[in-house]
Tab-separated table of C-alpha atoms in Angstrom:
chain	number	residue	atom	x	y	z
A	1	MET	CA	11.069	6.161	23.301
A	2	ALA	CA	11.441	3.670	20.526
A	3	LYS	CA	10.124	0.830	22.774
A	4	ARG	CA	6.859	2.595	23.267
A	5	LYS	CA	6.749	3.799	20.510
A	6	LYS	CA	6.380	0.449	18.554
A	7	ASP	CA	4.943	-0.963	21.839
A	8	GLU	CA	1.690	1.697	20.301
A	9	ASP	CA	2.297	0.071	17.123
A	10	ASN	CA	1.408	-3.410	17.638
A	11	VAL	CA	-1.910	-1.529	20.310
A	12	ARG	CA	-2.805	-0.087	16.858
A	13	TRP	CA	-2.179	-3.077	14.939
A	14	LEU	CA	-4.082	-5.400	17.000
A	15	SER	CA	-6.733	-2.851	16.989
A	16	ARG	CA	-7.413	-2.428	13.605
A	17	GLY	CA	-6.788	-6.236	11.934
A	18	LYS	CA	-6.450	-8.693	14.386
A	19	VAL	CA	-8.561	-7.747	17.203
A	20	LEU	CA	-11.529	-10.553	15.294
A	21	SER	CA	-9.420	-12.814	14.902
A	22	ARG	CA	-9.337	-13.170	18.547
A	23	PHE	CA	-12.465	-12.648	19.190
A	24	ALA	CA	-12.987	-16.362	16.925
A	25	ALA	CA	-9.678	-17.618	19.104
A	26	CYS	CA	-11.408	-17.074	22.186
A	27	LEU	CA	-15.496	-17.247	21.425
A	28	ASN	CA	-16.246	-20.661	23.493
A	29	GLU	CA	-14.452	-17.748	26.223
A	30	ILE	CA	-15.842	-15.558	25.854
A	31	TRP	CA	-19.290	-16.975	26.267
A	32	THR	CA	-18.398	-19.068	29.575
A	33	PHE	CA	-16.683	-15.370	30.867
A	34	LEU	CA	-19.862	-13.756	29.791
A	35	GLU	CA	-23.356	-17.269	30.848
A	36	MET	CA	-21.270	-16.398	34.751
A	37	LYS	CA	-21.346	-12.597	34.184
A	38	GLY	CA	-24.933	-13.444	34.330
A	39	ILE	CA	-24.632	-11.390	31.157
A	40	GLU	CA	-27.395	-12.538	27.906
A	41	HIS	CA	-26.277	-12.014	24.521
A	42	PRO	CA	-28.366	-14.501	22.420
A	43	GLU	CA	-26.279	-13.663	19.476
A	44	LEU	CA	-23.125	-15.522	20.364
A	45	ALA	CA	-25.180	-19.332	19.932
A	46	GLU	CA	-27.302	-17.596	16.607
A	47	THR	CA	-26.315	-19.755	13.788
A	48	GLU	CA	-26.990	-17.397	11.045
A	49	TRP	CA	-25.110	-14.327	13.380
A	50	LEU	CA	-21.635	-16.218	13.507
A	51	LEU	CA	-22.469	-17.434	10.060
A	52	LYS	CA	-22.027	-13.343	9.441
A	53	PHE	CA	-18.639	-13.051	11.838
A	54	TYR	CA	-16.833	-15.871	10.606
A	55	TYR	CA	-17.616	-14.269	6.855
A	56	LEU	CA	-16.221	-10.685	8.595
A	57	VAL	CA	-13.537	-12.623	10.470
A	58	ASP	CA	-12.137	-13.861	7.200
A	59	MET	CA	-12.541	-10.574	5.311
A	60	THR	CA	-11.165	-8.131	7.715
A	61	GLU	CA	-8.306	-10.971	7.061
A	62	HIS	CA	-7.883	-10.834	2.750
A	63	LEU	CA	-8.425	-6.122	3.790
A	64	ASN	CA	-5.606	-6.295	6.291
A	65	GLN	CA	-2.890	-8.114	3.003
A	66	LEU	CA	-4.107	-5.691	1.681
A	67	ASN	CA	-3.525	-2.926	3.325
A	68	VAL	CA	0.126	-4.284	4.040
A	69	LYS	CA	0.772	-4.246	1.063
A	70	MET	CA	-0.265	-0.893	0.176
A	71	GLN	CA	1.850	0.388	2.855
A	72	GLY	CA	5.691	1.032	3.295
A	73	ILE	CA	8.238	4.077	1.329
A	74	GLY	CA	9.102	3.869	-1.941
A	75	ASN	CA	5.880	2.142	-3.207
A	76	THR	CA	4.606	3.739	-6.578
A	77	VAL	CA	1.253	5.056	-7.472
A	78	LEU	CA	1.338	2.171	-10.811
A	79	SER	CA	2.306	-0.705	-8.221
A	80	LEU	CA	-0.301	0.723	-6.008
A	81	GLN	CA	-2.877	0.213	-9.014
A	82	HIS	CA	-2.069	-3.506	-9.282
A	83	GLY	CA	-2.514	-4.186	-5.597
A	84	VAL	CA	-6.256	-2.471	-5.867
A	85	PHE	CA	-6.596	-4.209	-9.562
A	86	ALA	CA	-5.553	-7.391	-8.114
A	87	PHE	CA	-7.489	-7.458	-4.346
A	88	GLU	CA	-10.740	-5.844	-7.628
A	89	ASN	CA	-9.869	-9.576	-8.989
A	90	LYS	CA	-9.497	-11.632	-5.427
A	91	LEU	CA	-13.204	-10.308	-4.882
A	92	GLU	CA	-14.704	-11.684	-8.341
A	93	LEU	CA	-13.310	-14.514	-6.574
A	94	PHE	CA	-14.410	-14.552	-3.316
A	95	ILE	CA	-18.170	-13.693	-4.827
A	96	MET	CA	-17.826	-17.192	-6.483
A	97	ASP	CA	-16.398	-18.939	-4.197
A	98	LEU	CA	-19.519	-18.640	-1.320
A	99	GLU	CA	-21.760	-18.894	-4.064
A	100	THR	CA	-20.788	-22.727	-5.120
A	101	GLY	CA	-20.127	-22.872	-1.031
A	102	ARG	CA	-16.266	-24.341	-1.778
A	103	LEU	CA	-14.974	-21.958	0.882
A	104	LEU	CA	-11.108	-22.069	-0.233
A	105	HIS	CA	-11.055	-18.811	0.617
A	106	PHE	CA	-12.409	-18.193	3.962
A	107	GLU	CA	-10.905	-20.346	6.307
A	108	LYS	CA	-12.712	-19.297	9.518
A	109	LEU	CA	-15.858	-19.646	7.439
A	110	SER	CA	-15.170	-23.137	6.231
A	111	GLN	CA	-14.413	-24.553	9.776
A	112	PHE	CA	-17.378	-22.729	10.914
A	113	LYS	CA	-19.849	-24.534	8.039
A	114	ASP	CA	-18.205	-28.097	9.324
A	115	ALA	CA	-18.692	-27.700	12.353
A	116	CYS	CA	-22.486	-26.926	11.764
A	117	THR	CA	-22.955	-29.254	9.330
A	118	ALA	CA	-21.337	-32.024	11.612
A	119	SER	CA	-23.712	-31.157	14.403
A	120	GLU	CA	-26.922	-31.260	12.199
A	121	PRO	CA	-25.799	-32.482	8.336
A	122	THR	CA	-29.305	-31.142	7.980
A	123	GLN	CA	-29.616	-27.679	8.199
A	124	ASN	CA	-28.736	-24.779	5.431
A	125	PHE	CA	-26.612	-21.934	5.195
A	126	ASP	CA	-27.562	-18.345	3.268
A	127	LEU	CA	-24.228	-18.069	1.373
A	128	HIS	CA	-25.354	-16.626	-1.081
A	129	GLN	CA	-26.047	-13.795	1.155
A	130	LEU	CA	-22.409	-13.374	2.347
A	131	ALA	CA	-21.617	-13.493	-1.454
A	132	GLY	CA	-24.217	-10.315	-1.151
A	133	PHE	CA	-22.046	-8.394	0.721
A	134	THR	CA	-19.093	-9.055	-1.766
A	135	SER	CA	-20.426	-7.941	-4.917
A	136	SER	CA	-21.068	-4.804	-2.573
A	137	LEU	CA	-18.384	-4.791	-1.470
A	138	LEU	CA	-16.569	-5.267	-5.511
A	139	GLN	CA	-18.634	-2.350	-6.456
A	140	SER	CA	-17.526	0.679	-4.025
A	141	PHE	CA	-13.657	-0.443	-4.685
A	142	LYS	CA	-14.555	-0.070	-7.793
A	143	ALA	CA	-16.196	4.155	-7.406
A	144	ARG	CA	-13.348	4.944	-5.178
A	145	PHE	CA	-10.726	3.962	-7.362
A	146	GLY	CA	-11.915	5.413	-10.368
A	147	ASP	CA	-9.513	7.323	-10.565
A	148	PHE	CA	-7.105	4.257	-11.037
A	149	ARG	CA	-8.370	2.386	-13.984
A	150	GLU	CA	-8.974	5.561	-15.890
A	151	HIS	CA	-4.483	6.675	-15.752
A	152	THR	CA	-4.067	3.051	-16.563
A	153	HIS	CA	-2.084	5.104	-18.908
A	154	LEU	CA	-0.176	7.909	-17.477
A	155	PHE	CA	0.487	5.157	-14.591
A	156	LYS	CA	2.352	3.277	-16.984
A	157	PHE	CA	3.991	6.294	-18.786
A	158	ILE	CA	6.266	5.534	-15.413
A	159	THR	CA	8.618	1.875	-16.397
A	160	HIS	CA	7.426	2.189	-19.932
A	161	PRO	CA	7.191	5.039	-22.045
A	162	ASN	CA	8.370	3.777	-25.488
A	163	GLU	CA	5.471	1.292	-24.801
A	164	CYS	CA	1.876	3.953	-24.244
A	165	SER	CA	0.253	6.064	-26.197
A	166	LEU	CA	-0.891	8.887	-24.243
A	167	ASN	CA	-3.700	11.757	-24.757
A	168	THR	CA	-4.996	15.255	-23.732
A	169	ALA	CA	-7.231	14.307	-21.401
A	170	ASP	CA	-3.776	12.019	-19.736
A	171	LEU	CA	-2.273	15.517	-19.300
A	172	SER	CA	-4.780	17.692	-18.962
A	173	TYR	CA	-3.698	16.622	-14.546
A	174	ILE	CA	0.424	17.847	-14.688
A	175	PRO	CA	0.347	21.798	-14.848
A	176	ASP	CA	2.541	23.240	-17.684
A	177	VAL	CA	2.517	21.088	-19.259
A	178	SER	CA	2.950	21.070	-23.882
A	179	LEU	CA	1.461	18.393	-25.862
A	180	ARG	CA	3.456	19.896	-28.898
A	181	ASP	CA	6.567	18.979	-26.713
A	182	PHE	CA	5.697	15.678	-25.130
A	183	GLU	CA	4.402	14.148	-28.331
A	184	ALA	CA	8.130	15.280	-29.366
A	185	GLU	CA	10.023	14.133	-26.979
A	186	LEU	CA	8.871	10.853	-27.279
A	187	ALA	CA	8.433	9.882	-30.943
A	188	ASP	CA	13.293	11.654	-30.659
A	189	LEU	CA	12.533	9.208	-27.446
A	190	LYS	CA	11.175	6.217	-29.153
A	191	ALA	CA	13.522	5.869	-32.117
A	192	SER	CA	15.829	5.939	-30.002
A	193	ASP	CA	16.981	2.069	-28.405
A	194	MET	CA	20.393	3.422	-25.821
A	195	TRP	CA	17.025	4.900	-23.950
A	196	VAL	CA	14.827	2.292	-24.802
A	197	ASN	CA	17.262	-0.579	-23.552
A	198	LYS	CA	17.723	2.036	-20.646
A	199	PHE	CA	13.885	1.637	-19.215
A	200	LYS	CA	13.854	-2.548	-19.946
A	201	SER	CA	16.929	-2.559	-17.579
A	202	LEU	CA	15.009	-0.196	-15.036
A	203	ASN	CA	11.595	-2.743	-15.104
A	204	GLU	CA	14.426	-6.286	-15.205
A	205	ASP	CA	15.788	-4.710	-11.611
A	206	LEU	CA	12.251	-3.916	-11.145
A	207	GLU	CA	11.244	-6.971	-11.443
A	208	ARG	CA	14.203	-8.771	-9.902
A	209	ILE	CA	13.262	-6.022	-6.385
A	210	VAL	CA	10.109	-7.992	-6.010
A	211	ARG	CA	11.082	-11.562	-6.891
A	212	GLN	CA	13.853	-10.134	-3.861
A	213	LYS	CA	10.016	-8.834	-1.753
A	214	ALA	CA	8.031	-12.224	-1.837
A	215	GLU	CA	11.368	-14.267	-0.846
A	216	LEU	CA	12.302	-11.902	2.132
A	217	ALA	CA	7.882	-12.352	2.782
A	218	SER	CA	6.937	-15.322	3.033
A	219	LYS	CA	9.823	-16.719	5.527
A	220	HIS	CA	9.096	-12.881	7.816
A	221	MET	CA	12.371	-10.905	6.906
A	222	TRP	CA	10.795	-7.962	7.598
A	223	THR	CA	13.407	-5.812	8.453
A	224	GLU	CA	15.505	-7.819	5.483
A	225	MET	CA	13.098	-6.125	3.071
A	226	LYS	CA	13.705	-2.006	4.638
A	227	LYS	CA	16.900	-2.908	3.212
A	228	LEU	CA	15.857	-3.169	-0.714
A	229	GLN	CA	16.554	-0.481	-2.376
A	230	PRO	CA	12.577	1.363	-3.115
A	231	GLU	CA	10.635	1.314	-6.270
A	232	ASP	CA	11.107	5.038	-6.746
A	233	GLN	CA	14.641	5.628	-6.689
A	234	LEU	CA	15.409	3.013	-9.526
A	235	ILE	CA	12.685	5.140	-11.421
A	236	ILE	CA	13.272	8.542	-10.419
A	237	LYS	CA	17.316	7.643	-11.656
A	238	THR	CA	16.257	6.220	-14.820
A	239	TRP	CA	14.354	9.100	-15.355
A	240	ASN	CA	17.537	11.846	-14.774
A	241	ALA	CA	19.913	9.889	-16.408
A	242	LEU	CA	17.757	11.396	-19.416
A	243	PRO	CA	19.299	14.896	-21.276
A	244	VAL	CA	17.890	18.172	-21.921
A	245	THR	CA	16.275	16.737	-24.429
A	246	TYR	CA	13.459	14.973	-22.777
A	247	ASP	CA	12.903	17.505	-20.112
A	248	THR	CA	8.976	17.963	-20.613
A	249	LEU	CA	8.768	13.854	-20.370
A	250	LYS	CA	10.843	14.484	-17.091
A	251	ARG	CA	8.105	16.328	-15.753
A	252	VAL	CA	5.707	14.224	-16.683
A	253	SER	CA	7.413	11.360	-14.458
A	254	ILE	CA	8.282	13.376	-11.751
A	255	ALA	CA	4.584	14.676	-11.583
A	256	VAL	CA	3.182	10.724	-11.652
A	257	LEU	CA	6.266	9.438	-9.387
A	258	THR	CA	4.995	12.721	-6.611
A	259	MET	CA	1.169	11.234	-6.288
A	260	PHE	CA	0.297	10.245	-2.694
A	261	GLY	CA	-1.163	6.588	-3.554
A	262	SER	CA	-2.122	6.031	-0.470
A	263	THR	CA	-1.871	7.850	2.697
A	264	TYR	CA	1.261	6.699	4.347
A	265	SER	CA	3.409	9.359	3.721
A	266	CYS	CA	0.838	11.642	4.936
A	267	GLU	CA	0.456	10.066	8.588
A	268	GLN	CA	4.425	10.221	8.496
A	269	SER	CA	5.046	13.245	8.716
A	270	PHE	CA	2.112	14.908	10.137
A	271	SER	CA	4.045	12.349	12.772
A	272	HIS	CA	7.265	13.756	12.489
A	273	LEU	CA	5.041	17.447	12.667
A	274	LYS	CA	3.708	16.497	16.062
A	275	ASN	CA	6.891	15.868	17.248
A	276	ILE	CA	8.364	19.796	16.130
A	277	LYS	CA	5.928	21.507	16.845
A	278	SER	CA	5.794	20.242	20.458
A	279	ASN	CA	3.849	22.688	23.362
A	280	LEU	CA	8.211	23.722	24.425
A	281	ARG	CA	9.191	25.033	21.021
A	282	SER	CA	6.504	28.078	21.187
A	283	ARG	CA	8.520	30.138	19.630
A	284	LEU	CA	9.164	28.019	16.531
A	285	THR	CA	9.238	29.861	12.964
A	286	ASP	CA	7.803	29.013	9.837
A	287	GLU	CA	10.920	29.117	8.068
A	288	SER	CA	12.451	26.782	11.107
A	289	LEU	CA	9.661	23.954	10.908
A	290	ASN	CA	10.104	23.511	6.345
A	291	ALA	CA	13.974	23.069	7.171
A	292	CYS	CA	13.275	21.122	11.234
A	293	MET	CA	9.954	18.625	8.108
A	294	LYS	CA	13.247	18.164	5.620
A	295	LEU	CA	15.257	16.995	8.056
A	296	ASN	CA	13.052	14.396	9.397
A	297	LEU	CA	11.310	12.791	6.056
A	298	THR	CA	15.131	13.332	3.570
A	299	LYS	CA	16.910	10.488	1.924
A	300	TYR	CA	19.210	11.877	1.434
A	301	GLN	CA	22.495	10.942	3.465
A	302	PRO	CA	25.234	13.362	2.871
A	303	ASP	CA	29.080	12.789	2.396
A	304	TYR	CA	30.956	14.467	5.441
A	305	LYS	CA	33.930	13.129	5.181
A	306	ALA	CA	34.359	14.700	1.719
A	307	ILE	CA	32.154	17.671	2.519
A	308	SER	CA	35.405	18.764	4.713
A	309	LYS	CA	37.811	18.110	2.474
A	310	SER	CA	35.886	20.480	-0.214
A	311	MET	CA	36.330	23.020	2.703
A	312	GLN	CA	39.373	24.976	2.814
A	313	HIS	CA	41.588	24.887	6.514
A	314	GLN	CA	41.228	28.349	8.844
A	315	LYS	CA	45.054	28.728	8.073
A	316	SER	CA	47.157	29.521	11.568
A	317	HIS	CA	48.518	32.999	11.976
């Protein structure tokens, strides 16, 4: 079952992320095969069509890299926001790259252009049209992730509460939060060197994890990367260390941490639900289903030895 699941994941990854690259790598063979079968696809020999095709291959690869960064357990809304903003900056760089004709960030497109230039030096390429496509993609990103930009201060609050000043608009998305209590508790927190230093230590730990992830990713050590402590656990641990006098601040931080920055957790939960509620378990009640879902999704690891020691053993008569 595990091998089958892994194979399904590989097929899904191939179909979504690698099919264009594989098609581009086998383009000559595909063209030869179609000729043998007498199937006509003249666009495969058209320079303008191939220009757009290789652009799409490179751009899809950039989008796949963003998609990988956005996946995984433990990614906070703050880290996902950083990933989106960084990609928007890269899109602006890509536009300039296409307009100037450098093509430093479009490897397949650059190789195709060089090959065409070598065979026909006077040939012109309309790269400004491709820059227009990229500009449209950038505008789509800014429109789709507009909420991320509006709540920058709210997201930053979970790791830098002593540096953020939120207002009524920022807190309007979080129910039952008193602005008066929030402002008073935040003023107390900023005046406490002990708790300010607590969040400084948190950011040092988060920085260390980012460095470790980057190093492991460069070596393609994905299994080792999964063993690192998730960022959200570090942040929650820090907030839980605060006393009850900061209850309002803690509720705001938990509300931000539980926001769905991606559909990863939703898809994972739905997969568990399909496995649990099968046709063979038609008498499964909602209460039992809820308990099974909690067991599948929780990260809690009970200490069975400690629990057994705390239990009163039945004495023999």
